[in-house]
Coordinates of C-alpha atoms in Angstrom, one line a residue:
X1105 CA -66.3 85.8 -29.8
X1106 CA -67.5 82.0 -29.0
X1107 CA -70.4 80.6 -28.9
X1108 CA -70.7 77.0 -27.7
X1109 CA -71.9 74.8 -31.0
X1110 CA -75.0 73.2 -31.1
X1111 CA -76.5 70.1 -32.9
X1112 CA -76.1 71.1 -36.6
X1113 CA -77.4 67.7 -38.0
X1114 CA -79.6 69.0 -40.1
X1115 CA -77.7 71.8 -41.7
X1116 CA -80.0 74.7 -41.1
X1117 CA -78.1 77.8 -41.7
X1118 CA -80.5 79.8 -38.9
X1119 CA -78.9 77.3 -36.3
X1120 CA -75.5 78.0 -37.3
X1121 CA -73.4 79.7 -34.5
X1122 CA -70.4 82.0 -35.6
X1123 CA -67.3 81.2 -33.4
X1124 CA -63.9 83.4 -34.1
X1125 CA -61.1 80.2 -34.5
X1126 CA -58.4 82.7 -35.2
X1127 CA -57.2 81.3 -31.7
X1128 CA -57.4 77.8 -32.0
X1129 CA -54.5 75.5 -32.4
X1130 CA -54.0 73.6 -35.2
X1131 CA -55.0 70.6 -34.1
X1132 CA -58.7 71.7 -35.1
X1133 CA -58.0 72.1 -38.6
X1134 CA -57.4 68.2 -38.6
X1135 CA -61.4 67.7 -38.2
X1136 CA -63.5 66.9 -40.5
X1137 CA -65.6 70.2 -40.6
X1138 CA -66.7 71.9 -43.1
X1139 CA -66.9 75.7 -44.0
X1140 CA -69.6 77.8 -44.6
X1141 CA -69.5 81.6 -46.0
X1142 CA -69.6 84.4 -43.9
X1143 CA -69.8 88.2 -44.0
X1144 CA -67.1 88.7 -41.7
X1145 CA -63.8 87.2 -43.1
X1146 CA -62.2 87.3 -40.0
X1147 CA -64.8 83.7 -38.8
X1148 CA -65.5 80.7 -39.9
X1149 CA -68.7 78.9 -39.6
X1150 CA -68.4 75.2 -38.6
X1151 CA -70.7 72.4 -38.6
X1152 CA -70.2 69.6 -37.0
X1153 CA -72.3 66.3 -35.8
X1154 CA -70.5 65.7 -32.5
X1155 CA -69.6 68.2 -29.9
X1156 CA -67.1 66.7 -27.7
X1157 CA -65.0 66.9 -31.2
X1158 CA -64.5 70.5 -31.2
X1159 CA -61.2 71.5 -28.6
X1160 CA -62.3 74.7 -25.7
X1161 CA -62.3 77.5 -27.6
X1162 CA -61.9 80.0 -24.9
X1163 CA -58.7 79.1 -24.2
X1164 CA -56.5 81.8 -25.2
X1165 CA -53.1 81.3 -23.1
X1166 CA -50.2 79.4 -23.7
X1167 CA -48.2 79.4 -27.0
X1168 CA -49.1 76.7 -29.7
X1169 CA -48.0 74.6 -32.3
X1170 CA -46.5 77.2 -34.5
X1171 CA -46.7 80.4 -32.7
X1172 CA -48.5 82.2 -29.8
X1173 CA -51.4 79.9 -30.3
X1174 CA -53.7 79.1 -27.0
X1175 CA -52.7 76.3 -24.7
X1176 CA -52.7 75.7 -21.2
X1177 CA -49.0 76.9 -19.6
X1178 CA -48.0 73.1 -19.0
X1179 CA -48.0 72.2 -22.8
X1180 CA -46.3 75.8 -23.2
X1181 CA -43.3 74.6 -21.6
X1182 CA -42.9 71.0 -22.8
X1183 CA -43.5 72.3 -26.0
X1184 CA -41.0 75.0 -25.7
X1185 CA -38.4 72.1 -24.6
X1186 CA -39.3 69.9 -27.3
X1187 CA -37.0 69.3 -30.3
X1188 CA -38.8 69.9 -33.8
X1189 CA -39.2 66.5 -36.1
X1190 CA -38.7 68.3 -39.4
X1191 CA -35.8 70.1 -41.2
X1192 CA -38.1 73.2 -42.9
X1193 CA -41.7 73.8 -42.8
X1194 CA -43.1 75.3 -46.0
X1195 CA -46.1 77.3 -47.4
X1196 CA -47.3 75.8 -50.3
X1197 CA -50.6 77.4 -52.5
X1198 CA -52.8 76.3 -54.6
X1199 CA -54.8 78.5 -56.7
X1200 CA -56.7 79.1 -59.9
X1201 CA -60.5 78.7 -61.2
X1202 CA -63.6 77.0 -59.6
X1203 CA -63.6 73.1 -60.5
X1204 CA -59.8 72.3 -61.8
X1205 CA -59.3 69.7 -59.3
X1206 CA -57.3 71.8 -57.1
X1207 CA -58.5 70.1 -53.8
X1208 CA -58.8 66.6 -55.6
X1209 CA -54.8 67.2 -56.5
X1210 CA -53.9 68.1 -52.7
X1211 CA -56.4 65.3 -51.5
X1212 CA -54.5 62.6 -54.3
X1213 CA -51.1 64.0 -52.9
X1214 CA -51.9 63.7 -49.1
X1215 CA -53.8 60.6 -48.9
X1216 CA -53.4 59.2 -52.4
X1217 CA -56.9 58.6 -52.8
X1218 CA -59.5 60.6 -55.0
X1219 CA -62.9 61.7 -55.2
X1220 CA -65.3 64.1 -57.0
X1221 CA -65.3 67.1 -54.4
X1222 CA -67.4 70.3 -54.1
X1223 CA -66.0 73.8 -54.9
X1224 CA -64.0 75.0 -51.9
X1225 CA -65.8 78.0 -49.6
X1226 CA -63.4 80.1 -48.6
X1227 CA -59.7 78.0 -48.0
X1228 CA -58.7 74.7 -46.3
X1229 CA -55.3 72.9 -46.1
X1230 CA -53.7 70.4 -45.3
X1231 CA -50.3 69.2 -43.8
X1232 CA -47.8 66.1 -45.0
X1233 CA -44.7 64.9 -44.1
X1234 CA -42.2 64.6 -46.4
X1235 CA -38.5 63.3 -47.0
X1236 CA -36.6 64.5 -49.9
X1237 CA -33.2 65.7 -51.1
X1238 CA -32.3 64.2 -47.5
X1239 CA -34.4 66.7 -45.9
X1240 CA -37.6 66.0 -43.7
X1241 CA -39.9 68.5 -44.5
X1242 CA -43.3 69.3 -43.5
X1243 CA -45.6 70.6 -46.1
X1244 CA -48.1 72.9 -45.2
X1245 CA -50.4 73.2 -48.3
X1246 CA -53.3 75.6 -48.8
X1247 CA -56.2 75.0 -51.2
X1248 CA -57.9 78.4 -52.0
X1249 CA -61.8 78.8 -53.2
X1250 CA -61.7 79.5 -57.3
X1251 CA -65.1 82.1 -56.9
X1252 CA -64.9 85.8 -57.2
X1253 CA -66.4 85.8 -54.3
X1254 CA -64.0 84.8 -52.2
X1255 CA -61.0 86.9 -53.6
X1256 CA -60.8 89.2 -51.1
X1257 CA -60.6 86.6 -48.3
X1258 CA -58.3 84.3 -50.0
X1259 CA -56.0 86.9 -51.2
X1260 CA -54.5 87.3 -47.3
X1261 CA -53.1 83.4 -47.3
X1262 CA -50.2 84.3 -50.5
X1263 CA -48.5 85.8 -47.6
X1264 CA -45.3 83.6 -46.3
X1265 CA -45.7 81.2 -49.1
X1266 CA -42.6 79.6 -50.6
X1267 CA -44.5 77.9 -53.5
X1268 CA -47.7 78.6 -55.7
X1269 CA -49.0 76.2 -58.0
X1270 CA -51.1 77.5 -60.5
X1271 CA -53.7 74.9 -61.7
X1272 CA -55.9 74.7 -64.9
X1273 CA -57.9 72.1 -66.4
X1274 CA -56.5 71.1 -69.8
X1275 CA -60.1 70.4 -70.7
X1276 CA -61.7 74.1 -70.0
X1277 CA -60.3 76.7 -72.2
X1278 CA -61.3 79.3 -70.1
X1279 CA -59.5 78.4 -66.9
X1280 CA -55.8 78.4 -68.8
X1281 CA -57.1 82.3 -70.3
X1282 CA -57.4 83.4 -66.3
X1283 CA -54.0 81.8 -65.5
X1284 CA -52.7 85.4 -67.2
X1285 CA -55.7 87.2 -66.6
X1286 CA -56.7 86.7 -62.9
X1287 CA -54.0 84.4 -61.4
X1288 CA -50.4 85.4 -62.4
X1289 CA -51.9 89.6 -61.8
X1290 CA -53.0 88.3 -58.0
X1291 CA -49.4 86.6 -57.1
X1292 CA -47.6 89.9 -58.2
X1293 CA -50.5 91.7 -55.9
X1294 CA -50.3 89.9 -53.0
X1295 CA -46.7 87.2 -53.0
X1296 CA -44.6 89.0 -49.9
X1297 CA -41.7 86.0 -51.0
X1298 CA -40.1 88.2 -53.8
X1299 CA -37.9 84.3 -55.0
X1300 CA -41.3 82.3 -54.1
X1301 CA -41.4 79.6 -56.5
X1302 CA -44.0 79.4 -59.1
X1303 CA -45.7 76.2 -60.7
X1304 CA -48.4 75.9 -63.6
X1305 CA -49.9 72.4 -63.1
X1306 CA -52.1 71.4 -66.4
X1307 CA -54.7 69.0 -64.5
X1308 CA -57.2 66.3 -66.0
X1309 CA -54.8 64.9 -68.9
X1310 CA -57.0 61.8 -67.9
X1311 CA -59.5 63.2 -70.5
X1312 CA -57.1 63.6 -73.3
X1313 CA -60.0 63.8 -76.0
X1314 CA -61.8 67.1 -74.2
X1315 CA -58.5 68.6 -74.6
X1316 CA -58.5 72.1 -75.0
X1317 CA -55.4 73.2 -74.2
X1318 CA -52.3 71.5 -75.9
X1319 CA -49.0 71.2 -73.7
X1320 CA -47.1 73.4 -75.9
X1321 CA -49.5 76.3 -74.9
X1322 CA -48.7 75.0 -71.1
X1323 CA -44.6 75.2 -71.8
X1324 CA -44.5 78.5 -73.7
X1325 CA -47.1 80.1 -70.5
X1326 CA -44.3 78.5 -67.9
X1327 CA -41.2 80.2 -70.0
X1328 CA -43.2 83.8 -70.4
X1329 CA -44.3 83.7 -66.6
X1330 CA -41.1 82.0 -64.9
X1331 CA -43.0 79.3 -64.2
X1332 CA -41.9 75.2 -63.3
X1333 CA -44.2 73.5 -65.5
X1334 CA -46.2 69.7 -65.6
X1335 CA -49.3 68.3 -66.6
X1336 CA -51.0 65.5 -64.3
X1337 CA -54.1 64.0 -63.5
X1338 CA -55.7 63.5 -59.7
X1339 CA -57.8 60.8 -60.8
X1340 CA -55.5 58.5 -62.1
X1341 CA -52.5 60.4 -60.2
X1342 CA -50.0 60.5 -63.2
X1343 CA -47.2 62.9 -62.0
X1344 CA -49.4 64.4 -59.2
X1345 CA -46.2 63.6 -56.4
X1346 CA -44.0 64.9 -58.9
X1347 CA -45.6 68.8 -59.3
X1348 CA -44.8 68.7 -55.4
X1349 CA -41.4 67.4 -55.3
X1350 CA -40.4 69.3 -58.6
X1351 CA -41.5 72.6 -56.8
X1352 CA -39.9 71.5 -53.3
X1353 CA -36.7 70.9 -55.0
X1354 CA -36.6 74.3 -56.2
X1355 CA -37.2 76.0 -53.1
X1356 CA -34.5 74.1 -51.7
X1357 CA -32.5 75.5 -54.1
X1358 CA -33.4 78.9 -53.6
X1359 CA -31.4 80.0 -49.7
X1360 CA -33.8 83.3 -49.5
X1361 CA -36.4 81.0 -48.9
X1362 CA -34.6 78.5 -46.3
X1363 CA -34.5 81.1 -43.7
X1364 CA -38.3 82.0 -42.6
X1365 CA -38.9 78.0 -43.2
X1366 CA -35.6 76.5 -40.5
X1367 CA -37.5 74.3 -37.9
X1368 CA -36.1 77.3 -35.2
X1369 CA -37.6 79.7 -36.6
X1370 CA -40.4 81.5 -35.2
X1371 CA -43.7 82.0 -37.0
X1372 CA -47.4 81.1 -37.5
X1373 CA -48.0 79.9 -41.0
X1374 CA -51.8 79.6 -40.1
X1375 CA -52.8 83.3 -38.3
X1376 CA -53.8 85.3 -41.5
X1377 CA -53.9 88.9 -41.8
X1378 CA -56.7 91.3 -43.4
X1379 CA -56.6 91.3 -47.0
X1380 CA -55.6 95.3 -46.8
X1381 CA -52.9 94.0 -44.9
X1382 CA -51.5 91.9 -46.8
X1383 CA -52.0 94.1 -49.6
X1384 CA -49.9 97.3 -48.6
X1385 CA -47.2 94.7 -47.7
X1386 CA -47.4 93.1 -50.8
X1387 CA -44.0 92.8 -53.3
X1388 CA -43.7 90.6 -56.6
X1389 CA -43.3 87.0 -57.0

């Protein structure tokens, strides 16, 4: 389905026009749009104040960036001949509650700036370029909504990931309790990397007198769960580059997960299956 998008200005939901993107290249995830819910969790509704942003989303032939993605037959073959710029491309996750600073920490890390953002609706990502250990890597990372509500939509995107950093506020009690109730239960649902690499990230040390959660509490969690463990802050960006390259050195480290992320091979890090999908195929992480 596609339905040519209107002036959405005003942000009047009646006006809204559902448009299925699952075909789109990648290129459009690179706009600034934002995301509205949905009762189908195969679409996304997207507003934006220009038109002649949006790329033609009835174009459904070629092959794309990273897989069978729609383009016309000319890019198909001069992509098909071009040489990939990076080493390994890897799925990284971020999950836990509603309002840890999960998309201020991917937003500090890919463009080292900061602000005070809304709750995520549904999931967004983002992509950098990196160099380490002598590799050029190129970081896929995917910032899941915290809400209940969104569980069964977000739970399709653990599939294919090398790395999932678990994030808490150090400041909100409640959100380092769901690390072990909610969190670490959904990555042994729904991880299909069996050696993914894990990461609890302790977020917000900025406010180190509405601490609630001391860092010993945030080791002894890391040892029980298997976990690579740091506390940072996105505002002030104490050790937010290192929570990255800490867990990127590990998955360099671990070969089963070099394989599905070489530059030749072939996959689509960005076409998600259904949820029931993802769960019968689901292992432990």
């Amino acid at each position: 389905m596609a339905a040519k998008l209107e002036d959405l200005h005003d942000n009047n939901d009646e006006d809204l026009k559902v448009i299925d993107v699952s075909h789109i290249k990648s290129l459009l995830f690179n706009m600034n749009l934002d995301k509205d819910e949905t009762g189908d969790e195969s679409t996304l509704v997207k507003r934006c104040s220009n038109d002649s942003e949006f790329l033609d989303l009835d174009n459904k032939s070629g092959i794309g960036e990273f897989g069978p993605w729609p383009l016309s037959s000319t890019a198909s073959s001069s992509q098909a001949q071009a040489q990939p710029d990076f080493d390994y491309l890897f799925k990284l996750l971020l999950i836990g509650d509603s309002g840890v600073g999960k998309s201020s920490l991917l937003l500090r890390f890919t463009s080292d700036s900061f602000e005070d953002l809304s709750p995520t609706i549904g999931v967004d990502f983002k992509v950098k370029m990196v160099n380490i250990a002598g590799k050029k890597l190129k970081l896929a990372v995917w910032d899941t909504a915290g809400q209940e509500r969104f569980r069964t939509l977000t739970s399709s995107y653990y599939r294919g990931a090398q790395g999932i950093i678990m994030v808490y506020d150090v400041t909100r009690r409640e959100t380092f309790t769901n690390l072990s109730d909610i969190w670490a239960k959904e990555i042994d649902l729904y991880s299909t990397n069996q050696d993914c690499i894990k990461m609890l990230v302790g977020n917000k040390v900025d406010k180190e007198s509405e601490r609630a959660v001391t860092k010993k509490e945030g080791i002894d969690f890391a040892r029980e769960y298997g976990c690579l463990f740091l506390e940072c802050s996105a505002k002030t960006k104490v050790n937010v580059e290192q929570c990255f390259e800490e867990l990127v050195l590990k998955i360099l480290d671990t070969p089963s997960l070099l394989a599905d992320a070489s530059s030749g091979a072939k996959k689509n890090i960005f076409k998600q299956k259904a949820p029931e999908a993802d769960a019968a195929a689901s292992g432990c992480c």
